[in-house]
Coordinates of N, CA and C and ligand atoms in Angstrom, one line a residue:
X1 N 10.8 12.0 -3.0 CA 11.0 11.4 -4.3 C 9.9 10.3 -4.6
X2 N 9.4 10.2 -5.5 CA 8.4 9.7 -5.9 C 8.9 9.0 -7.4
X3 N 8.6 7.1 -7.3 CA 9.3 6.2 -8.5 C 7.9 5.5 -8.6
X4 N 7.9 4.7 -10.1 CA 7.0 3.9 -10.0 C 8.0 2.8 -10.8
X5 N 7.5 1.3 -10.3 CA 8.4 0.6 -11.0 C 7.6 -0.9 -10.9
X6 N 7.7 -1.7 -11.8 CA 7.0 -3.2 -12.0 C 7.3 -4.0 -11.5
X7 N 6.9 -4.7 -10.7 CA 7.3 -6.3 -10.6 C 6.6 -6.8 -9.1
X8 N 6.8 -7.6 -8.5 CA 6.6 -8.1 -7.1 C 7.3 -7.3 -6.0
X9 N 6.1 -7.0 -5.2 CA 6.6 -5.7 -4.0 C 6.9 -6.3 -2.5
X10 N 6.6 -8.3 -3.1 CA 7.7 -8.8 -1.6 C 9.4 -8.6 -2.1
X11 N 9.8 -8.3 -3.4 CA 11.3 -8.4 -3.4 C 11.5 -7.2 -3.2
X12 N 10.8 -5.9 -2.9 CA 11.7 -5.0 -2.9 C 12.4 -4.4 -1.4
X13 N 13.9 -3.9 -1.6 CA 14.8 -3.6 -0.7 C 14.2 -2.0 0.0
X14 N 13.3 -2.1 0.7 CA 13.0 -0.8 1.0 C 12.9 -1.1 2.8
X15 N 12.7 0.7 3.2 CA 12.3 0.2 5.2 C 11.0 -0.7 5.1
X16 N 10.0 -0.3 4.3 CA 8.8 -0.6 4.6 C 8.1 -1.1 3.3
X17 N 7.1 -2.0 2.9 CA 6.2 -2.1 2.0 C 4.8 -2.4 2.8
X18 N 3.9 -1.4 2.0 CA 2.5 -1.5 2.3 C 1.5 -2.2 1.5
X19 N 1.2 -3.5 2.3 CA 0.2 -4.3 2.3 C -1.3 -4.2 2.2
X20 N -2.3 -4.6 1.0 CA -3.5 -4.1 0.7 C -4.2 -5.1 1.5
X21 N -4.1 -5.0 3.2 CA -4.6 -6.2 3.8 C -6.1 -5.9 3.9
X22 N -7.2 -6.8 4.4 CA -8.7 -6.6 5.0 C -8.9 -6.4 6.4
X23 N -10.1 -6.3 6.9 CA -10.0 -5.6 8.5 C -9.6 -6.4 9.5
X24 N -9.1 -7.9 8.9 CA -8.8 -9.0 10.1 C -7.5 -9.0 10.5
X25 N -6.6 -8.1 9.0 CA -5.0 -8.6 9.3 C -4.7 -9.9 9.5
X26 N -5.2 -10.3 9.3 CA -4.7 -12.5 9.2 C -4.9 -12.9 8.0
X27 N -4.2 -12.0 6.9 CA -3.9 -12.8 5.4 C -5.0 -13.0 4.7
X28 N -4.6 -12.9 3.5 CA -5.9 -13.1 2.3 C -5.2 -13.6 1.2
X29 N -5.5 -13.0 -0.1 CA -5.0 -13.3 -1.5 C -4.4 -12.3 -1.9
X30 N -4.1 -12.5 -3.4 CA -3.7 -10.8 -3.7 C -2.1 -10.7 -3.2
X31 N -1.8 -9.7 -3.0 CA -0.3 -8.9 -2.3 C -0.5 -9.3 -1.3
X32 N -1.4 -9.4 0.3 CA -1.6 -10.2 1.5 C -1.2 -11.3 1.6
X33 N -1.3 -12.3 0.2 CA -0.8 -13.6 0.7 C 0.3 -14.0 0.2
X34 N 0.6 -12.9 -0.8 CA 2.5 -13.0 -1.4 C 3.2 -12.6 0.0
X35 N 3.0 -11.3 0.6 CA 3.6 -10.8 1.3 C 3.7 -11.6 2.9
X36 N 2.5 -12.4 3.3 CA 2.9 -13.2 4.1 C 3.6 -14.7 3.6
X37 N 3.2 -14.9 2.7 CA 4.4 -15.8 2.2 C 5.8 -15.7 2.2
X38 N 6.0 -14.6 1.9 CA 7.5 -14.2 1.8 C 7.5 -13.6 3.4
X39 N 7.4 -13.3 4.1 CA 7.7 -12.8 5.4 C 7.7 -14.2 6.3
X40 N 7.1 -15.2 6.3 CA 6.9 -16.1 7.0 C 6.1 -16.4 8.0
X41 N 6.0 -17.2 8.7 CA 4.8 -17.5 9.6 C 4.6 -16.8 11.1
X42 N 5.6 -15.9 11.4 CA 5.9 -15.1 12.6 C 5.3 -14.1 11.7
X43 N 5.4 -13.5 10.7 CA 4.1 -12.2 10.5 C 2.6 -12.7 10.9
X44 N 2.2 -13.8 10.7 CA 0.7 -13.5 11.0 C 0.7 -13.6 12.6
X45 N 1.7 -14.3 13.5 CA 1.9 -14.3 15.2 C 1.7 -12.9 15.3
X46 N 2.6 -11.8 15.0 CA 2.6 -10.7 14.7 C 1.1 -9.8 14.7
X47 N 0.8 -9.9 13.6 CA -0.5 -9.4 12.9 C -1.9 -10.0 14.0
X48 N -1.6 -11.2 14.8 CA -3.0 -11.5 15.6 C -2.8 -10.8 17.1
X49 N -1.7 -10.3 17.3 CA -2.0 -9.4 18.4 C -2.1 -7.9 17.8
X50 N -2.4 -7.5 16.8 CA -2.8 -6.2 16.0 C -4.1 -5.8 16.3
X51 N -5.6 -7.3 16.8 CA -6.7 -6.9 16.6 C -7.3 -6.1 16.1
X52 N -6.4 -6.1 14.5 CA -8.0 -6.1 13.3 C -7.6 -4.6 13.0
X53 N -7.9 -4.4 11.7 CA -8.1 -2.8 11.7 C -9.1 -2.3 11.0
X54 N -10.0 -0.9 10.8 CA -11.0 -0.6 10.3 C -10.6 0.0 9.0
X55 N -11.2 0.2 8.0 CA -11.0 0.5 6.8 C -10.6 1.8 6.8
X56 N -9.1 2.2 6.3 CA -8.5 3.2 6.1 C -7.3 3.8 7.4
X57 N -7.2 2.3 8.2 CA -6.6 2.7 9.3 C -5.1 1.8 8.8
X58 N -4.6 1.7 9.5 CA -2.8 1.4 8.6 C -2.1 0.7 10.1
X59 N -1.5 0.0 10.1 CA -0.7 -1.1 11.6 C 0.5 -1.1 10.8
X60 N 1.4 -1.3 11.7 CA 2.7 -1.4 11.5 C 3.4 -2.8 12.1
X61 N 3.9 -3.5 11.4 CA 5.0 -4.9 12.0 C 6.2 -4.7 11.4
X62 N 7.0 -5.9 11.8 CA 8.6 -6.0 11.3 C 8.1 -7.2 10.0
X63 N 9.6 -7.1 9.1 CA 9.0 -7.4 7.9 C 9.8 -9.0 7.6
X64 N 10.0 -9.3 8.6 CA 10.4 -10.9 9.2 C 11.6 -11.2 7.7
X65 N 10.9 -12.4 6.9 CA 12.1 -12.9 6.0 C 12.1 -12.1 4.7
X66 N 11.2 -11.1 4.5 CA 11.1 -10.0 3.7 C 12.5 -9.2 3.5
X67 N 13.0 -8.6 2.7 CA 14.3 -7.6 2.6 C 13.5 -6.6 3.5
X68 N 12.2 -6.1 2.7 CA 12.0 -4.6 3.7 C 11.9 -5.1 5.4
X69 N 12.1 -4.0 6.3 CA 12.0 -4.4 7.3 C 10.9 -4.3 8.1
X70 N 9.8 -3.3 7.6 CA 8.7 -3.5 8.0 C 7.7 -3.5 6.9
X71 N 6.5 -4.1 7.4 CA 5.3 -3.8 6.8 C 4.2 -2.9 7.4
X72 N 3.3 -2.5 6.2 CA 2.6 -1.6 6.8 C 1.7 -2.1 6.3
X73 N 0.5 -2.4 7.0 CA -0.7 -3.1 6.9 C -1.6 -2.1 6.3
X74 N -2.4 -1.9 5.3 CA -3.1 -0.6 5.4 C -4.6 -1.1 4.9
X75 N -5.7 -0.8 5.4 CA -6.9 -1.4 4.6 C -7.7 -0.7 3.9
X76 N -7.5 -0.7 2.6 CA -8.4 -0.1 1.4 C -9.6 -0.5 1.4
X77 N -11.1 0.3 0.9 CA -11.9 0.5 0.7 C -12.9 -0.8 -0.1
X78 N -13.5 -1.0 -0.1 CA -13.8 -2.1 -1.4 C -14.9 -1.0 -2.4
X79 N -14.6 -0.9 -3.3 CA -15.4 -0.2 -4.1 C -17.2 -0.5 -4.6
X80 N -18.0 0.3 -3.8 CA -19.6 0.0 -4.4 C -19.8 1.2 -5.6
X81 N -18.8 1.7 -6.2 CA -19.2 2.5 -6.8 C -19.2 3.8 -6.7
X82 N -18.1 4.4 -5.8 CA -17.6 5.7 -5.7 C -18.6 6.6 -5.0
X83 N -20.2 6.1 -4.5 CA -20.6 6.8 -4.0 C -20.9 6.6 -2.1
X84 N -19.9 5.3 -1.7 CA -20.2 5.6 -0.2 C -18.6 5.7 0.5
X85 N -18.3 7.1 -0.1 CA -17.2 7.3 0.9 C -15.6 6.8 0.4
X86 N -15.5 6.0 -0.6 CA -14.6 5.3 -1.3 C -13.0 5.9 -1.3
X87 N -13.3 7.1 -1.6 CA -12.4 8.3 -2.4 C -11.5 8.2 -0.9
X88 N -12.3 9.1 -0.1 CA -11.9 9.7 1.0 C -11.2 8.0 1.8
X89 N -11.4 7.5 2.0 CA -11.2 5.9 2.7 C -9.5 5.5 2.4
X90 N -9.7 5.4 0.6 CA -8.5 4.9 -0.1 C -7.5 6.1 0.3
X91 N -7.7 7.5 0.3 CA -7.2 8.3 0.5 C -6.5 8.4 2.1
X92 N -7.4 8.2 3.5 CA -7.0 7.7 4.3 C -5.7 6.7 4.8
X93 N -5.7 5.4 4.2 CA -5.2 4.6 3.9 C -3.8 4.8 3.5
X94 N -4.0 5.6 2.2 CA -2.3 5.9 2.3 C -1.5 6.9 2.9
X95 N -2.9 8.1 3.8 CA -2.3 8.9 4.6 C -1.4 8.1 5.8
X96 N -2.3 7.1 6.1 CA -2.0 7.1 8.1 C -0.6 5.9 7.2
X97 N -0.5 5.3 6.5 CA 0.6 4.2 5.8 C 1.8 5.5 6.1
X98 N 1.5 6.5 5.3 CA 2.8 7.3 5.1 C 2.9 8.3 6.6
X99 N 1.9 8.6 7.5 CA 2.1 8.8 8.5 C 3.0 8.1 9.3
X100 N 2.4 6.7 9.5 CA 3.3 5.8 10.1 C 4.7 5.6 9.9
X101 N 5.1 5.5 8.7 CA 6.2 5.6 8.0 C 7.4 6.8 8.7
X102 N 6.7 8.0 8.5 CA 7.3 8.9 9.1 C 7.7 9.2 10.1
X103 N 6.7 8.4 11.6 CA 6.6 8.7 12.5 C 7.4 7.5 12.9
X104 N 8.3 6.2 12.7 CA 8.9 5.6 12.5 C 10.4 5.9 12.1
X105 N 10.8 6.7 11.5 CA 11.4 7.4 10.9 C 12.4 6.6 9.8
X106 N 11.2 6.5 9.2 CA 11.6 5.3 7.8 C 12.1 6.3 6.6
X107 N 13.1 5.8 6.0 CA 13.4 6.7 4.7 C 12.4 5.8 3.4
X108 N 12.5 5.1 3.0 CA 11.8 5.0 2.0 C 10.5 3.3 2.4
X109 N 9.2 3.6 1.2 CA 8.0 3.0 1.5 C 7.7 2.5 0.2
X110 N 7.3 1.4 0.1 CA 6.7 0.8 -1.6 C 4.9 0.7 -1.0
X111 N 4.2 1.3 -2.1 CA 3.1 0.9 -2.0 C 2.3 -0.1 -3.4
X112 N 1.6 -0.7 -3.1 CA 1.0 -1.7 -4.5 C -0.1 -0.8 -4.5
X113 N -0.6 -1.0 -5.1 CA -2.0 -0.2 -6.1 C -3.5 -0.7 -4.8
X114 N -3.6 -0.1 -4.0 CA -4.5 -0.7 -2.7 C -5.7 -0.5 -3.1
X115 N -6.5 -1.7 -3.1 CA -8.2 -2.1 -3.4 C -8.0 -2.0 -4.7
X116 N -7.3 -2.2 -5.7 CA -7.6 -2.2 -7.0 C -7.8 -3.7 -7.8
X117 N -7.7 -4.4 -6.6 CA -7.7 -5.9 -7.0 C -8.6 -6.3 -6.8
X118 N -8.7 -7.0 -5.6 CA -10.2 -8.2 -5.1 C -11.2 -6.6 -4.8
X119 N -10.6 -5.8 -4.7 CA -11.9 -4.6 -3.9 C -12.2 -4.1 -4.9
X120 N -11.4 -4.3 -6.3 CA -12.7 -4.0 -6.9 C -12.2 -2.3 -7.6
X121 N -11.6 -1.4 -6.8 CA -11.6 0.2 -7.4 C -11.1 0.5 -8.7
X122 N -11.4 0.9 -9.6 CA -10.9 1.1 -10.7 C -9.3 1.9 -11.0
X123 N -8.8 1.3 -11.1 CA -7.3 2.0 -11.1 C -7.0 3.5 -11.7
X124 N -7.7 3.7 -13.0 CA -8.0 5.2 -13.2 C -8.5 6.3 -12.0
X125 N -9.0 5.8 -11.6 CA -9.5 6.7 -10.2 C -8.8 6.7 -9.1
X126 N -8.6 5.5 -8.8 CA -7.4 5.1 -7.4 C -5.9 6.2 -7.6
X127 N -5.3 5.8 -8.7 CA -4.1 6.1 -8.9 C -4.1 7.9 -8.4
X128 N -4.9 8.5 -8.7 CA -4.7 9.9 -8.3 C -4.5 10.7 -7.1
X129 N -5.5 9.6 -6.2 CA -6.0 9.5 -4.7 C -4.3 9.7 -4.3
X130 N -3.5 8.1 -4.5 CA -2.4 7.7 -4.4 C -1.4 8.3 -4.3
X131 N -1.5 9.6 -5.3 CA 0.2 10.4 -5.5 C -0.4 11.3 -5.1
X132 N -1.1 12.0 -4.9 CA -1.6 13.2 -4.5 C -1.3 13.2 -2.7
X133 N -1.5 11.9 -2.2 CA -1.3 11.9 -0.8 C 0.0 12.0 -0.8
X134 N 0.7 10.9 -1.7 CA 2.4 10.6 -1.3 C 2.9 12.2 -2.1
X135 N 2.5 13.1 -2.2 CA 3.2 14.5 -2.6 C 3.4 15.1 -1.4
X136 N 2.3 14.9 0.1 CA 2.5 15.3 1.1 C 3.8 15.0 2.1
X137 N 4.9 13.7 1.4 CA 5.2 13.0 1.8 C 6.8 12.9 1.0
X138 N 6.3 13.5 0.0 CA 8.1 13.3 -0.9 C 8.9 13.7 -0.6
X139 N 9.2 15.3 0.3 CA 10.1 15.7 0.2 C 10.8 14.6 1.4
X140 N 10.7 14.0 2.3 CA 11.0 13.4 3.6 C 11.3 11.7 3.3
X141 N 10.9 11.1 2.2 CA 10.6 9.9 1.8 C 10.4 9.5 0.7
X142 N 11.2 8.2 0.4 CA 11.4 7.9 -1.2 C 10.1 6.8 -0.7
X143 N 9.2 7.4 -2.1 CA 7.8 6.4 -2.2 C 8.0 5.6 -3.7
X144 N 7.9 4.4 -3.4 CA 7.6 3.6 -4.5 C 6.5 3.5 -4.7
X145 N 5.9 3.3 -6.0 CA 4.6 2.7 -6.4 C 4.9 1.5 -7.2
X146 N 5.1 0.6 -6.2 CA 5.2 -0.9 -7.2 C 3.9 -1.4 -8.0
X147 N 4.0 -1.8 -9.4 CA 3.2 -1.7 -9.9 C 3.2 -3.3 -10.6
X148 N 1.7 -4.1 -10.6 CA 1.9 -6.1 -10.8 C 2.0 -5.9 -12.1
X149 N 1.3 -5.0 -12.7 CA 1.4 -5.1 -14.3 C 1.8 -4.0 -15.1
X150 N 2.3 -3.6 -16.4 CA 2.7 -3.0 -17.1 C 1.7 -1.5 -17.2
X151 N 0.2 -2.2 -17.4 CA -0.7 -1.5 -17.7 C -1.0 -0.6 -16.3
X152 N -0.6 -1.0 -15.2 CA -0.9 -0.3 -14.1 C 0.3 0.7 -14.0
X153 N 1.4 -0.1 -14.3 CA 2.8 1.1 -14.1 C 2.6 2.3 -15.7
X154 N 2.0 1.8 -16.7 CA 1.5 3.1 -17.4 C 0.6 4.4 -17.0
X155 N -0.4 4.0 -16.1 CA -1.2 4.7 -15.0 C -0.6 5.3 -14.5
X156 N 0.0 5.0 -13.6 CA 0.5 5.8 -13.2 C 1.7 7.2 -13.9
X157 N 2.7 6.4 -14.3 CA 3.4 7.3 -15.6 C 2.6 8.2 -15.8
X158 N 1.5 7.8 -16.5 CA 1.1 9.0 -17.3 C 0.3 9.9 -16.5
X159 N -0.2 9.9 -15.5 CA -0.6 10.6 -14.3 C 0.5 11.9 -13.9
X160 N 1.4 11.1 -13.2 CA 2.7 11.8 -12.7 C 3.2 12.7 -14.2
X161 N 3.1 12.4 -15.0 CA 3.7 12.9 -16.2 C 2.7 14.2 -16.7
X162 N 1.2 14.6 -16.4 CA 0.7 15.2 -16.4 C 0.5 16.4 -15.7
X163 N 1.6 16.0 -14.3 CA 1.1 17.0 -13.7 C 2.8 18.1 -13.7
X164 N 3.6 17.3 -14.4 CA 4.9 18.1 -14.5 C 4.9 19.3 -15.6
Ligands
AR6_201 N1 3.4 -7.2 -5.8 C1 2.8 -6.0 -6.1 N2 1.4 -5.9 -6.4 C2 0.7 -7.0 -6.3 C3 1.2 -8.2 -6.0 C4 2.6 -8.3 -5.7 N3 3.2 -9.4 -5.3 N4 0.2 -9.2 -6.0 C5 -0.9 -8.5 -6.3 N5 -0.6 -7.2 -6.6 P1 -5.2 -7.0 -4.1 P2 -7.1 -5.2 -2.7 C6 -1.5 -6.1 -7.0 O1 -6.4 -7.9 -4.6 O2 -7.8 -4.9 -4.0 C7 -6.7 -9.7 -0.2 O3 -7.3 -10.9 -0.1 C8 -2.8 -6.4 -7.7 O4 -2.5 -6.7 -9.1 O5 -4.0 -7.7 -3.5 O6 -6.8 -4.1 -1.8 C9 -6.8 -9.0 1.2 O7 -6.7 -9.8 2.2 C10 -3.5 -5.1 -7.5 O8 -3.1 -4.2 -8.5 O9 -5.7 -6.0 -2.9 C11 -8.1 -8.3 1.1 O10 -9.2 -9.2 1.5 C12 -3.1 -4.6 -6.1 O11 -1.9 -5.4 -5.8 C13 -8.3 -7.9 -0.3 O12 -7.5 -8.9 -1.1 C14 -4.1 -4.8 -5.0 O13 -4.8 -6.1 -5.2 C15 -7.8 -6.5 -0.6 O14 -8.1 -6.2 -1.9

């Protein structure tokens, strides 16, 4: 099953939310530093014996004072312009998130809109990447696509809406 819905993706009640973290895993801006905020200071204890991950690779922790119980670290791409590898990266990224997830044996996953923020990727192009993966993934797992703004949860809509 596949939802999209607005608001802040540290409140939501799910197994898992996936975090648009960078390759150090030790917090940034963005959804990184809402989400360690709201999880508290034993996620980043957590996240420093992770050592780092490479772009498009995905870690797994517990989701401390968060409702969901885990997080999934995932690192998106930064966009130069769709020509070194970007597609395939972002696409990665929510593969091995929803891999993990499954191999975990989580029923349901929120994702935020990953590299579309400080990295820069254009959300018209991301968004496609995004559900086309989690299609590999619906029948087994309720995916959220939490979305920060109105205009982003339209994207999507109208995406999903085009392919019914
Ligand atoms: N809930 C849901 N979505 C959010 C929230 C929230 N609380 N806060 C922001 N967003 P970004 P990136 C949206 O910049 O582009 C960090 O510093 C936001 O509006 O968080 O992957 C990391 O440490 C946008 O749609 O992540 C990295 O260094 C989306 O989340 C870098 O930023 C992603 O924006 C990663 O950049």
């Amino acid at each position: 099953m596949i939802e999209v819905v607005e608001g802040d993706i540290t409140l939501l009640d799910v197994d898992a939310i996936v975090n648009a973290a960078n390759p150090s895993l030790l917090g940034g801006g963005g959804v990184d530093g809402a989400i360690h905020r709201g999880a508290g200071p034993e996620l980043l204890e957590e996240c420093r014996r992770l050592g780092g991950a490479e772009t498009g690779e995905a870690k797994i922790t517990r989701g401390y004072k968060l409702k969901a119980r885990h997080v999934i670290h995932a690192v998106g791409p930064v966009w130069y312009g769709g020509h070194r590898g970007e597609a395939q990266a972002l696409a990665r990224a929510y593969r091995n998130s929803l891999k993990l997830a499954a191999e975990h044996g989580l029923k349901s996953i929120a994702f935020p809109a990953i590299s579309t923020g400080a990295y820069g990727y254009p959300i018209e192009q991301a968004t496609p990447i995004a559900i086309r993966e989690a299609h590999g993934y619906e029948a087994s797992l309720r995916i959220v696509f939490c979305c920060f703004s109105r205009h982003d949860a339209d994207v999507y809509r109208r995406i999903l809406s085009l392919e019914a």
